Amino acid sequence: MLLTVLGFQSPYPGPAGATPGYLIQTAYTNLLLDCGSGVLAQLTRHLPVYDLDALILSHYHHDHVADVGVLQYGLMVHQLFGQRDKESPLPIYAPGKPAEKTAELVYRDATRFYPVDETTTLTIGDIRVSFLRTDHGDGDPCHAIRLESSGKTIVYGADSGPGTDWTPFASQADLFICEGTYLERNKPARPNGHLSVGQAAEWAERLRCGSLLITHLFHEYTEEEVRQEAKAYRSGTCYVAKIGLQIDLSV
């Protein structure tokens, strides 16, 4: 599996930036995880939108879904141009509530919605997908996503507070994509459904993950200060998210 970071910032994109979105590719499958603000423009640097096989949304917060409507428009246009079959709407897999959000995921012949929860397993092309509800704290479900293909595993942690039990869901994942919303200097006194960079590193080390990608970062953070606070992770390679970063698990 090849991962390309299309966006990683939160709560909004910085200059020339984008909020969360990750392209997962194998020889047979093109899968998009989340579709935040600015993600679609980055996607087209790597893949025509009409070649996507599926979109999976972890939850419905704006920074993770802001470009979904634009994607729907784009797919509609490519159907009109004959570049994507109207009989093949893009499947969007996402939590089944709130209902007002799920209703927006069906658009003409462009997209169809399929609800998922922590009991769901999917096969999309040659990728097996499963889900874990995270401690995101506001009542509406948020799901981490586990991807398995050709003996490799990627776990996308989405948004998560310290109450999430990652064992065994993310244990020994080849790549753990974990949010580091806070640094020590701005971490809230009470948990609020997000992790700090230090907590992300501690979890990845405890889970013995092969590599760690720290994401969901405020655009003013520097790579140096993120790395400084991620020193608890020593088991493998630590990546700090940036747009265009690619991690090839087949190597």
PDB file of C-alpha atoms in Angstrom:
ATOM      1  CA  MET A   1       0.000   0.000   0.000  1.00  0.00           C
ATOM      2  CA  LEU A   2       1.112   3.517  -0.840  1.00  0.00           C
ATOM      3  CA  LEU A   3      -0.073   6.378   1.383  1.00  0.00           C
ATOM      4  CA  THR A   4      -0.071   9.969   0.146  1.00  0.00           C
ATOM      5  CA  VAL A   5      -0.858  12.801   2.551  1.00  0.00           C
ATOM      6  CA  LEU A   6      -3.255  15.192   0.791  1.00  0.00           C
ATOM      7  CA  GLY A   7      -4.060  17.246   3.887  1.00  0.00           C
ATOM      8  CA  PHE A   8      -3.314  17.073   7.601  1.00  0.00           C
ATOM      9  CA  GLN A   9      -4.007  20.424   9.230  1.00  0.00           C
ATOM     10  CA  SER A  10      -6.719  21.321  11.731  1.00  0.00           C
ATOM     11  CA  PRO A  11      -8.948  23.103  12.533  1.00  0.00           C
ATOM     12  CA  TYR A  12      -8.461  24.958   9.243  1.00  0.00           C
ATOM     13  CA  PRO A  13      -5.859  24.971   6.477  1.00  0.00           C
ATOM     14  CA  GLY A  14      -2.898  27.286   6.644  1.00  0.00           C
ATOM     15  CA  PRO A  15      -1.418  29.001   3.560  1.00  0.00           C
ATOM     16  CA  ALA A  16      -1.475  26.540   0.628  1.00  0.00           C
ATOM     17  CA  GLY A  17      -2.563  23.904   3.126  1.00  0.00           C
ATOM     18  CA  ALA A  18      -5.391  21.402   3.519  1.00  0.00           C
ATOM     19  CA  THR A  19      -7.221  19.680   6.346  1.00  0.00           C
ATOM     20  CA  PRO A  20      -7.309  15.864   6.665  1.00  0.00           C
ATOM     21  CA  GLY A  21      -7.298  13.643   3.600  1.00  0.00           C
ATOM     22  CA  TYR A  22      -5.198  10.575   2.743  1.00  0.00           C
ATOM     23  CA  LEU A  23      -4.936   8.647  -0.520  1.00  0.00           C
ATOM     24  CA  ILE A  24      -4.340   4.897  -0.168  1.00  0.00           C
ATOM     25  CA  GLN A  25      -3.300   3.058  -3.335  1.00  0.00           C
ATOM     26  CA  THR A  26      -2.508  -0.500  -4.316  1.00  0.00           C
ATOM     27  CA  ALA A  27      -2.019  -1.927  -7.779  1.00  0.00           C
ATOM     28  CA  TYR A  28      -5.802  -2.367  -7.974  1.00  0.00           C
ATOM     29  CA  THR A  29      -7.472   0.146  -5.648  1.00  0.00           C
ATOM     30  CA  ASN A  30      -7.629   3.914  -5.060  1.00  0.00           C
ATOM     31  CA  LEU A  31      -9.161   4.760  -1.706  1.00  0.00           C
ATOM     32  CA  LEU A  32      -9.626   8.199  -0.111  1.00  0.00           C
ATOM     33  CA  LEU A  33      -9.787   8.555   3.681  1.00  0.00           C
ATOM     34  CA  ASP A  34     -11.541  11.777   4.712  1.00  0.00           C
ATOM     35  CA  CYS A  35     -12.019  14.758   2.422  1.00  0.00           C
ATOM     36  CA  GLY A  36     -11.247  18.005   4.208  1.00  0.00           C
ATOM     37  CA  SER A  37     -10.800  21.560   2.995  1.00  0.00           C
ATOM     38  CA  GLY A  38      -8.292  21.705   0.118  1.00  0.00           C
ATOM     39  CA  VAL A  39      -8.004  17.925  -0.251  1.00  0.00           C
ATOM     40  CA  LEU A  40      -9.575  17.716  -3.701  1.00  0.00           C
ATOM     41  CA  ALA A  41      -7.035  20.094  -5.242  1.00  0.00           C
ATOM     42  CA  GLN A  42      -4.219  17.984  -3.791  1.00  0.00           C
ATOM     43  CA  LEU A  43      -5.832  14.720  -4.932  1.00  0.00           C
ATOM     44  CA  THR A  44      -5.779  15.831  -8.571  1.00  0.00           C
ATOM     45  CA  ARG A  45      -1.981  16.117  -8.397  1.00  0.00           C
ATOM     46  CA  HIS A  46      -1.883  12.327  -8.025  1.00  0.00           C
ATOM     47  CA  LEU A  47      -5.111  10.877  -9.419  1.00  0.00           C
ATOM     48  CA  PRO A  48      -8.132  11.977 -11.477  1.00  0.00           C
ATOM     49  CA  VAL A  49     -11.158  12.102  -9.192  1.00  0.00           C
ATOM     50  CA  TYR A  50     -13.036   9.763 -11.548  1.00  0.00           C
ATOM     51  CA  ASP A  51     -10.515   6.998 -10.779  1.00  0.00           C
ATOM     52  CA  LEU A  52     -11.425   6.819  -7.094  1.00  0.00           C
ATOM     53  CA  ASP A  53     -12.913   3.501  -5.998  1.00  0.00           C
ATOM     54  CA  ALA A  54     -14.339   4.657  -2.654  1.00  0.00           C
ATOM     55  CA  LEU A  55     -14.324   7.384  -0.020  1.00  0.00           C
ATOM     56  CA  ILE A  56     -14.373   6.573   3.704  1.00  0.00           C
ATOM     57  CA  LEU A  57     -15.263   9.327   6.172  1.00  0.00           C
ATOM     58  CA  SER A  58     -14.233   8.918   9.787  1.00  0.00           C
ATOM     59  CA  HIS A  59     -16.822  11.442  11.013  1.00  0.00           C
ATOM     60  CA  TYR A  60     -18.643  14.593   9.980  1.00  0.00           C
ATOM     61  CA  HIS A  61     -16.671  17.455  11.495  1.00  0.00           C
ATOM     62  CA  HIS A  62     -16.052  20.181   8.935  1.00  0.00           C
ATOM     63  CA  ASP A  63     -12.280  19.776   8.783  1.00  0.00           C
ATOM     64  CA  HIS A  64     -12.758  16.158   7.662  1.00  0.00           C
ATOM     65  CA  VAL A  65     -15.604  16.578   5.149  1.00  0.00           C
ATOM     66  CA  ALA A  66     -15.441  20.137   3.768  1.00  0.00           C
ATOM     67  CA  ASP A  67     -14.592  19.054   0.187  1.00  0.00           C
ATOM     68  CA  VAL A  68     -17.164  16.254  -0.118  1.00  0.00           C
ATOM     69  CA  GLY A  69     -19.704  18.449  -1.905  1.00  0.00           C
ATOM     70  CA  VAL A  70     -17.071  19.657  -4.354  1.00  0.00           C
ATOM     71  CA  LEU A  71     -16.052  16.051  -5.014  1.00  0.00           C
ATOM     72  CA  GLN A  72     -19.683  15.213  -5.783  1.00  0.00           C
ATOM     73  CA  TYR A  73     -19.854  18.070  -8.290  1.00  0.00           C
ATOM     74  CA  GLY A  74     -16.624  16.910  -9.889  1.00  0.00           C
ATOM     75  CA  LEU A  75     -17.824  13.337 -10.277  1.00  0.00           C
ATOM     76  CA  MET A  76     -21.076  14.574 -11.812  1.00  0.00           C
ATOM     77  CA  VAL A  77     -19.147  16.568 -14.416  1.00  0.00           C
ATOM     78  CA  HIS A  78     -16.917  13.610 -15.282  1.00  0.00           C
ATOM     79  CA  GLN A  79     -20.028  11.480 -15.763  1.00  0.00           C
ATOM     80  CA  LEU A  80     -21.381  14.105 -18.177  1.00  0.00           C
ATOM     81  CA  PHE A  81     -18.041  14.027 -20.001  1.00  0.00           C
ATOM     82  CA  GLY A  82     -18.186  10.223 -20.232  1.00  0.00           C
ATOM     83  CA  GLN A  83     -15.125   9.674 -18.042  1.00  0.00           C
ATOM     84  CA  ARG A  84     -17.061   7.858 -15.309  1.00  0.00           C
ATOM     85  CA  ASP A  85     -20.057   5.586 -15.802  1.00  0.00           C
ATOM     86  CA  LYS A  86     -23.336   6.883 -14.364  1.00  0.00           C
ATOM     87  CA  GLU A  87     -23.989   3.282 -13.348  1.00  0.00           C
ATOM     88  CA  SER A  88     -20.929   3.428 -11.057  1.00  0.00           C
ATOM     89  CA  PRO A  89     -21.542   6.112  -8.417  1.00  0.00           C
ATOM     90  CA  LEU A  90     -18.720   6.540  -5.925  1.00  0.00           C
ATOM     91  CA  PRO A  91     -19.496   4.663  -2.698  1.00  0.00           C
ATOM     92  CA  ILE A  92     -19.095   6.760   0.444  1.00  0.00           C
ATOM     93  CA  TYR A  93     -18.738   4.774   3.664  1.00  0.00           C
ATOM     94  CA  ALA A  94     -19.382   6.815   6.794  1.00  0.00           C
ATOM     95  CA  PRO A  95     -21.080   6.721  10.201  1.00  0.00           C
ATOM     96  CA  GLY A  96     -24.847   6.237  10.125  1.00  0.00           C
ATOM     97  CA  LYS A  97     -25.627   9.359  12.116  1.00  0.00           C
ATOM     98  CA  PRO A  98     -26.446  12.173  12.383  1.00  0.00           C
ATOM     99  CA  ALA A  99     -29.130  11.678   9.741  1.00  0.00           C
ATOM    100  CA  GLU A 100     -28.908  15.212   8.378  1.00  0.00           C
ATOM    101  CA  LYS A 101     -25.270  14.565   7.457  1.00  0.00           C
ATOM    102  CA  THR A 102     -25.812  11.151   5.892  1.00  0.00           C
ATOM    103  CA  ALA A 103     -28.539  12.566   3.661  1.00  0.00           C
ATOM    104  CA  GLU A 104     -25.975  14.839   2.001  1.00  0.00           C
ATOM    105  CA  LEU A 105     -23.819  11.912   0.871  1.00  0.00           C
ATOM    106  CA  VAL A 106     -26.216  10.816  -1.873  1.00  0.00           C
ATOM    107  CA  TYR A 107     -25.949  13.124  -4.879  1.00  0.00           C
ATOM    108  CA  ARG A 108     -27.619  12.366  -8.232  1.00  0.00           C
ATOM    109  CA  ASP A 109     -25.741   9.537  -9.957  1.00  0.00           C
ATOM    110  CA  ALA A 110     -22.403  10.688  -8.530  1.00  0.00           C
ATOM    111  CA  THR A 111     -22.311   9.182  -5.027  1.00  0.00           C
ATOM    112  CA  ARG A 112     -24.049   6.630  -2.819  1.00  0.00           C
ATOM    113  CA  PHE A 113     -23.949   6.344   0.969  1.00  0.00           C
ATOM    114  CA  TYR A 114     -23.275   3.161   2.953  1.00  0.00           C
ATOM    115  CA  PRO A 115     -23.384   3.329   6.770  1.00  0.00           C
ATOM    116  CA  VAL A 116     -20.616   1.794   8.871  1.00  0.00           C
ATOM    117  CA  ASP A 117     -20.058   1.205  12.572  1.00  0.00           C
ATOM    118  CA  GLU A 118     -17.568  -0.660  14.758  1.00  0.00           C
ATOM    119  CA  THR A 119     -19.025  -4.032  13.663  1.00  0.00           C
ATOM    120  CA  THR A 120     -18.589  -3.343   9.933  1.00  0.00           C
ATOM    121  CA  THR A 121     -16.000  -5.074   7.761  1.00  0.00           C
ATOM    122  CA  LEU A 122     -15.581  -4.261   4.077  1.00  0.00           C
ATOM    123  CA  THR A 123     -13.541  -5.420   1.139  1.00  0.00           C
ATOM    124  CA  ILE A 124     -12.773  -2.617  -1.302  1.00  0.00           C
ATOM    125  CA  GLY A 125     -10.753  -3.984  -4.184  1.00  0.00           C
ATOM    126  CA  ASP A 126      -7.850  -5.774  -2.518  1.00  0.00           C
ATOM    127  CA  ILE A 127      -8.126  -3.863   0.781  1.00  0.00           C
ATOM    128  CA  ARG A 128      -9.907  -5.247   3.842  1.00  0.00           C
ATOM    129  CA  VAL A 129     -11.380  -2.514   6.028  1.00  0.00           C
ATOM    130  CA  SER A 130     -12.587  -2.539   9.646  1.00  0.00           C
ATOM    131  CA  PHE A 131     -13.534   0.133  12.171  1.00  0.00           C
ATOM    132  CA  LEU A 132     -13.125   1.152  15.815  1.00  0.00           C
ATOM    133  CA  ARG A 133     -15.194   3.834  17.523  1.00  0.00           C
ATOM    134  CA  THR A 134     -12.894   6.389  19.099  1.00  0.00           C
ATOM    135  CA  ASP A 135     -13.193   8.610  22.155  1.00  0.00           C
ATOM    136  CA  HIS A 136     -13.939  11.827  20.285  1.00  0.00           C
ATOM    137  CA  GLY A 137     -16.146  13.141  23.025  1.00  0.00           C
ATOM    138  CA  ASP A 138     -19.098  14.941  21.434  1.00  0.00           C
ATOM    139  CA  GLY A 139     -21.684  12.199  21.044  1.00  0.00           C
ATOM    140  CA  ASP A 140     -21.637  11.693  17.269  1.00  0.00           C
ATOM    141  CA  PRO A 141     -19.601   8.631  16.239  1.00  0.00           C
ATOM    142  CA  CYS A 142     -16.039   8.879  14.970  1.00  0.00           C
ATOM    143  CA  HIS A 143     -14.301   5.761  13.678  1.00  0.00           C
ATOM    144  CA  ALA A 144     -10.674   4.803  13.315  1.00  0.00           C
ATOM    145  CA  ILE A 145     -10.067   2.796  10.152  1.00  0.00           C
ATOM    146  CA  ARG A 146      -7.905  -0.318   9.774  1.00  0.00           C
ATOM    147  CA  LEU A 147      -6.708  -1.214   6.265  1.00  0.00           C
ATOM    148  CA  GLU A 148      -5.112  -4.553   5.421  1.00  0.00           C
ATOM    149  CA  SER A 149      -3.650  -5.594   2.070  1.00  0.00           C
ATOM    150  CA  SER A 150      -0.839  -7.894   0.944  1.00  0.00           C
ATOM    151  CA  GLY A 151       0.232  -8.608   4.494  1.00  0.00           C
ATOM    152  CA  LYS A 152       0.532  -4.925   5.493  1.00  0.00           C
ATOM    153  CA  THR A 153      -1.647  -2.911   7.873  1.00  0.00           C
ATOM    154  CA  ILE A 154      -2.376   0.804   8.085  1.00  0.00           C
ATOM    155  CA  VAL A 155      -4.441   2.172  10.969  1.00  0.00           C
ATOM    156  CA  TYR A 156      -5.857   5.667  10.566  1.00  0.00           C
ATOM    157  CA  GLY A 157      -6.755   6.884  14.033  1.00  0.00           C
ATOM    158  CA  ALA A 158      -8.975   9.780  12.876  1.00  0.00           C
ATOM    159  CA  ASP A 159      -9.842  12.007  15.878  1.00  0.00           C
ATOM    160  CA  SER A 160      -9.401  10.408  19.278  1.00  0.00           C
ATOM    161  CA  GLY A 161      -9.187  11.242  22.933  1.00  0.00           C
ATOM    162  CA  PRO A 162      -7.151   9.372  25.543  1.00  0.00           C
ATOM    163  CA  GLY A 163     -10.110   7.105  26.339  1.00  0.00           C
ATOM    164  CA  THR A 164      -9.714   5.112  23.122  1.00  0.00           C
ATOM    165  CA  ASP A 165      -8.419   1.572  23.679  1.00  0.00           C
ATOM    166  CA  TRP A 166      -6.215   0.872  20.665  1.00  0.00           C
ATOM    167  CA  THR A 167      -5.476  -2.722  21.687  1.00  0.00           C
ATOM    168  CA  PRO A 168      -5.661  -4.937  19.687  1.00  0.00           C
ATOM    169  CA  PHE A 169      -7.026  -2.817  16.807  1.00  0.00           C
ATOM    170  CA  ALA A 170      -3.757  -0.976  16.140  1.00  0.00           C
ATOM    171  CA  SER A 171      -1.282  -3.377  17.755  1.00  0.00           C
ATOM    172  CA  GLN A 172       1.839  -3.862  15.607  1.00  0.00           C
ATOM    173  CA  ALA A 173       0.354  -1.933  12.690  1.00  0.00           C
ATOM    174  CA  ASP A 174       2.917  -1.298   9.986  1.00  0.00           C
ATOM    175  CA  LEU A 175       1.819   2.349   9.950  1.00  0.00           C
ATOM    176  CA  PHE A 176      -0.196   4.141  12.638  1.00  0.00           C
ATOM    177  CA  ILE A 177      -1.597   7.498  11.476  1.00  0.00           C
ATOM    178  CA  CYS A 178      -2.290   9.240  14.759  1.00  0.00           C
ATOM    179  CA  GLU A 179      -3.416  12.756  15.571  1.00  0.00           C
ATOM    180  CA  GLY A 180      -1.242  15.116  17.571  1.00  0.00           C
ATOM    181  CA  THR A 181      -3.642  18.013  17.925  1.00  0.00           C
ATOM    182  CA  TYR A 182      -1.861  19.544  20.912  1.00  0.00           C
ATOM    183  CA  LEU A 183       1.643  20.308  22.058  1.00  0.00           C
ATOM    184  CA  GLU A 184       2.445  20.344  25.769  1.00  0.00           C
ATOM    185  CA  ARG A 185       2.240  24.133  25.824  1.00  0.00           C
ATOM    186  CA  ASN A 186      -1.395  24.205  24.674  1.00  0.00           C
ATOM    187  CA  LYS A 187      -2.762  20.837  25.857  1.00  0.00           C
ATOM    188  CA  PRO A 188      -6.026  21.381  27.782  1.00  0.00           C
ATOM    189  CA  ALA A 189      -6.132  20.449  31.454  1.00  0.00           C
ATOM    190  CA  ARG A 190      -9.121  18.150  30.847  1.00  0.00           C
ATOM    191  CA  PRO A 191      -9.304  15.681  27.910  1.00  0.00           C
ATOM    192  CA  ASN A 192     -11.544  16.889  25.076  1.00  0.00           C
ATOM    193  CA  GLY A 193     -11.537  14.151  22.459  1.00  0.00           C
ATOM    194  CA  HIS A 194      -8.064  14.789  21.042  1.00  0.00           C
ATOM    195  CA  LEU A 195      -4.508  13.622  21.705  1.00  0.00           C
ATOM    196  CA  SER A 196      -1.284  15.541  22.077  1.00  0.00           C
ATOM    197  CA  VAL A 197       1.820  14.738  20.050  1.00  0.00           C
ATOM    198  CA  GLY A 198       3.345  13.154  23.155  1.00  0.00           C
ATOM    199  CA  GLN A 199       0.318  10.937  23.725  1.00  0.00           C
ATOM    200  CA  ALA A 200       0.349   9.827  20.081  1.00  0.00           C
ATOM    201  CA  ALA A 201       4.014   8.835  20.421  1.00  0.00           C
ATOM    202  CA  GLU A 202       3.379   6.974  23.670  1.00  0.00           C
ATOM    203  CA  TRP A 203       0.545   4.976  22.103  1.00  0.00           C
ATOM    204  CA  ALA A 204       2.569   4.070  19.007  1.00  0.00           C
ATOM    205  CA  GLU A 205       5.436   2.852  21.202  1.00  0.00           C
ATOM    206  CA  ARG A 206       3.117   0.873  23.477  1.00  0.00           C
ATOM    207  CA  LEU A 207       1.453  -0.734  20.446  1.00  0.00           C
ATOM    208  CA  ARG A 208       4.855  -1.549  18.864  1.00  0.00           C
ATOM    209  CA  CYS A 209       3.839  -0.032  15.555  1.00  0.00           C
ATOM    210  CA  GLY A 210       6.316  -0.289  12.701  1.00  0.00           C
ATOM    211  CA  SER A 211       6.044   3.423  11.907  1.00  0.00           C
ATOM    212  CA  LEU A 212       4.119   6.470  13.106  1.00  0.00           C
ATOM    213  CA  LEU A 213       2.686   9.369  11.119  1.00  0.00           C
ATOM    214  CA  ILE A 214       1.729  12.294  13.371  1.00  0.00           C
ATOM    215  CA  THR A 215      -1.054  14.358  11.849  1.00  0.00           C
ATOM    216  CA  HIS A 216      -4.030  16.670  12.582  1.00  0.00           C
ATOM    217  CA  LEU A 217      -1.563  19.449  13.344  1.00  0.00           C
ATOM    218  CA  PHE A 218      -2.151  23.174  13.704  1.00  0.00           C
ATOM    219  CA  HIS A 219      -0.498  24.847  10.725  1.00  0.00           C
ATOM    220  CA  GLU A 220       1.717  27.067  12.910  1.00  0.00           C
ATOM    221  CA  TYR A 221       3.487  24.088  14.541  1.00  0.00           C
ATOM    222  CA  THR A 222       7.017  23.463  13.289  1.00  0.00           C
ATOM    223  CA  GLU A 223       8.315  20.024  12.385  1.00  0.00           C
ATOM    224  CA  GLU A 224      11.120  20.487  14.911  1.00  0.00           C
ATOM    225  CA  GLU A 225       8.794  21.019  17.879  1.00  0.00           C
ATOM    226  CA  VAL A 226       6.552  18.111  16.832  1.00  0.00           C
ATOM    227  CA  ARG A 227       9.553  15.780  16.629  1.00  0.00           C
ATOM    228  CA  GLN A 228      10.844  17.015  19.968  1.00  0.00           C
ATOM    229  CA  GLU A 229       7.589  16.003  21.659  1.00  0.00           C
ATOM    230  CA  ALA A 230       7.383  12.638  19.852  1.00  0.00           C
ATOM    231  CA  LYS A 231      10.559  11.179  21.392  1.00  0.00           C
ATOM    232  CA  ALA A 232       8.619   8.507  23.294  1.00  0.00           C
ATOM    233  CA  TYR A 233       8.222   6.629  20.019  1.00  0.00           C
ATOM    234  CA  ARG A 234      11.400   4.644  19.392  1.00  0.00           C
ATOM    235  CA  SER A 235      10.213   1.447  17.680  1.00  0.00           C
ATOM    236  CA  GLY A 236      10.420   2.651  14.097  1.00  0.00           C
ATOM    237  CA  THR A 237      10.304   5.643  11.777  1.00  0.00           C
ATOM    238  CA  CYS A 238       8.402   8.714  12.959  1.00  0.00           C
ATOM    239  CA  TYR A 239       6.939  10.878  10.188  1.00  0.00           C
ATOM    240  CA  VAL A 240       5.548  14.367  10.670  1.00  0.00           C
ATOM    241  CA  ALA A 241       2.710  14.939   8.215  1.00  0.00           C
ATOM    242  CA  LYS A 242       3.158  17.337   5.324  1.00  0.00           C
ATOM    243  CA  ILE A 243       1.280  17.662   2.067  1.00  0.00           C
ATOM    244  CA  GLY A 244       2.627  15.324  -0.598  1.00  0.00           C
ATOM    245  CA  LEU A 245       4.447  13.030   1.837  1.00  0.00           C
ATOM    246  CA  GLN A 246       4.341   9.451   0.563  1.00  0.00           C
ATOM    247  CA  ILE A 247       4.946   6.299   2.585  1.00  0.00           C
ATOM    248  CA  ASP A 248       5.285   3.092   0.571  1.00  0.00           C
ATOM    249  CA  LEU A 249       4.720  -0.016   2.669  1.00  0.00           C
ATOM    250  CA  SER A 250       5.694  -2.309  -0.187  1.00  0.00           C
ATOM    251  CA  VAL A 251       9.334  -1.237   0.074  1.00  0.00           C
TER     252      VAL A 251
END
